Amino acid sequence: MGNGNARLVLVIGGVGYVALTFFDLMTQIFNVSFFSFSTLAVALQVAVGLPVLAYLFMEAKLP
């Protein structure tokens, strides 16, 4: 895996972690069910991550 691909994977992981932390914070502030927020965060991460993983496995460069 090249430097660009490794950096891309780290960015995806970081964004997913920040999104989950953000939704957890919103849960504590607004006292809402964590399940709905975490589901939304995971869905967002999958929606962003799947195309990127497809590019990685095809060994293509992102435009």
Coordinates of N, CA and C in Angstrom, one line a residue:
M1 N 0.9 -1.2 0.0 CA 0.0 0.0 0.0 C 0.9 1.2 0.0
G2 N 0.7 2.1 -0.9 CA 1.5 3.3 -1.1 C 1.2 4.4 0.0
N3 N 2.0 5.4 0.0 CA 1.8 6.4 1.0 C 0.5 7.1 0.9
G4 N 0.0 7.4 -0.3 CA -1.3 8.1 -0.5 C -2.4 7.2 0.0
N5 N -2.4 5.9 -0.2 CA -3.4 5.0 0.2 C -3.5 4.9 1.7
A6 N -2.3 4.8 2.4 CA -2.3 4.7 3.8 C -2.8 6.0 4.4
R7 N -2.4 7.1 3.9 CA -2.9 8.4 4.4 C -4.4 8.5 4.2
L8 N -5.0 7.9 3.1 CA -6.4 8.0 2.9 C -7.1 7.1 3.9
V9 N -6.6 5.9 4.2 CA -7.2 5.1 5.2 C -7.2 5.7 6.6
L10 N -6.1 6.4 6.9 CA -6.0 7.1 8.2 C -7.0 8.2 8.3
V11 N -7.2 8.9 7.2 CA -8.2 10.0 7.1 C -9.6 9.5 7.3
I12 N -9.9 8.4 6.7 CA -11.3 7.8 6.8 C -11.5 7.4 8.3
G13 N -10.5 6.7 8.9 CA -10.7 6.3 10.3 C -10.8 7.5 11.2
G14 N -10.0 8.6 11.0 CA -10.1 9.8 11.8 C -11.5 10.4 11.7
V15 N -12.0 10.5 10.4 CA -13.3 11.2 10.2 C -14.4 10.4 10.9
G16 N -14.3 9.1 10.8 CA -15.3 8.2 11.5 C -15.2 8.4 13.0
Y17 N -14.0 8.4 13.5 CA -13.9 8.6 15.0 C -14.4 10.0 15.4
V18 N -14.1 11.0 14.7 CA -14.6 12.4 15.0 C -16.1 12.4 14.9
A19 N -16.7 11.8 13.9 CA -18.2 11.8 13.7 C -18.8 11.0 14.9
L20 N -18.3 9.9 15.3 CA -18.8 9.1 16.4 C -18.7 9.9 17.7
T21 N -17.6 10.6 17.9 CA -17.4 11.4 19.1 C -18.4 12.6 19.1
F22 N -18.6 13.2 18.0 CA -19.5 14.3 17.9 C -20.9 13.9 18.2
F23 N -21.3 12.8 17.6 CA -22.7 12.3 17.9 C -22.9 11.9 19.3
D24 N -21.8 11.4 19.9 CA -21.9 11.0 21.4 C -22.1 12.3 22.2
L25 N -21.3 13.3 21.8 CA -21.4 14.6 22.6 C -22.9 15.2 22.4
M26 N -23.4 15.1 21.2 CA -24.8 15.6 21.0 C -25.8 14.8 21.8
T27 N -25.5 13.5 22.0 CA -26.4 12.7 22.8 C -26.4 13.2 24.2
Q28 N -25.2 13.5 24.8 CA -25.1 13.9 26.1 C -25.7 15.3 26.3
I29 N -25.6 16.2 25.3 CA -26.1 17.5 25.4 C -27.7 17.5 25.4
F30 N -28.2 16.8 24.3 CA -29.6 16.9 24.1 C -30.4 15.7 24.7
N31 N -29.6 14.7 25.3 CA -30.3 13.6 26.0 C -31.2 12.8 25.1
V32 N -30.7 12.5 24.0 CA -31.4 11.7 23.0 C -30.8 10.3 23.0
S33 N -31.5 9.4 22.3 CA -31.0 8.0 22.2 C -29.7 7.9 21.5
F34 N -28.7 7.3 22.0 CA -27.4 7.2 21.4 C -27.5 6.3 20.2
F35 N -28.4 5.3 20.2 CA -28.5 4.3 19.1 C -28.7 5.0 17.8
S36 N -29.6 6.0 17.7 CA -30.0 6.6 16.5 C -28.8 7.4 15.9
F37 N -28.1 8.1 16.8 CA -27.0 8.9 16.4 C -25.8 8.0 16.0
S38 N -25.5 6.9 16.7 CA -24.4 6.1 16.3 C -24.7 5.4 15.0
T39 N -26.0 5.0 14.8 CA -26.3 4.4 13.6 C -26.1 5.3 12.4
L40 N -26.5 6.6 12.6 CA -26.3 7.6 11.6 C -24.8 7.8 11.3
A41 N -24.0 7.8 12.3 CA -22.5 8.0 12.2 C -21.9 6.8 11.4
V42 N -22.3 5.6 11.8 CA -21.8 4.4 11.1 C -22.2 4.4 9.6
A43 N -23.5 4.8 9.4 CA -24.0 4.8 8.0 C -23.2 5.8 7.2
L44 N -22.9 7.0 7.8 CA -22.2 8.0 7.1 C -20.7 7.5 6.8
Q45 N -20.1 6.9 7.7 CA -18.8 6.4 7.5 C -18.7 5.3 6.4
V46 N -19.8 4.4 6.4 CA -19.8 3.4 5.4 C -20.1 4.0 4.0
A47 N -20.9 5.0 4.0 CA -21.2 5.7 2.7 C -20.0 6.3 2.1
V48 N -19.1 6.9 3.0 CA -17.9 7.5 2.5 C -16.8 6.4 2.3
G49 N -16.8 5.4 3.2 CA -15.7 4.5 3.1 C -15.8 3.4 2.0
L50 N -17.0 3.0 1.7 CA -17.1 1.9 0.7 C -16.5 2.3 -0.7
P51 N -16.9 3.5 -1.2 CA -16.3 3.8 -2.5 C -14.7 4.0 -2.4
V52 N -14.3 4.5 -1.3 CA -12.8 4.6 -1.1 C -12.1 3.3 -1.1
L53 N -12.8 2.3 -0.3 CA -12.2 1.0 -0.3 C -12.2 0.3 -1.6
A54 N -13.3 0.6 -2.4 CA -13.3 0.0 -3.8 C -12.2 0.6 -4.6
Y55 N -11.9 1.8 -4.5 CA -10.7 2.4 -5.2 C -9.4 1.7 -4.7
L56 N -9.3 1.5 -3.4 CA -8.1 0.9 -2.9 C -7.9 -0.5 -3.4
F57 N -9.0 -1.3 -3.4 CA -8.8 -2.7 -3.9 C -8.6 -2.8 -5.4
M58 N -9.1 -1.8 -6.1 CA -8.9 -1.7 -7.5 C -7.5 -1.2 -7.8
E59 N -6.8 -0.7 -6.8 CA -5.5 -0.1 -6.9 C -5.5 1.1 -7.9
A60 N -6.6 1.8 -7.8 CA -6.7 3.0 -8.6 C -6.4 4.3 -7.7
K61 N -6.0 5.3 -8.4 CA -5.8 6.6 -7.6 C -7.0 7.4 -7.6
L62 N -7.3 8.0 -6.5 CA -8.4 8.9 -6.4 C -8.2 10.1 -7.2
P63 N -9.2 10.6 -7.9 CA -9.0 11.8 -8.7 C -8.7 13.1 -7.9

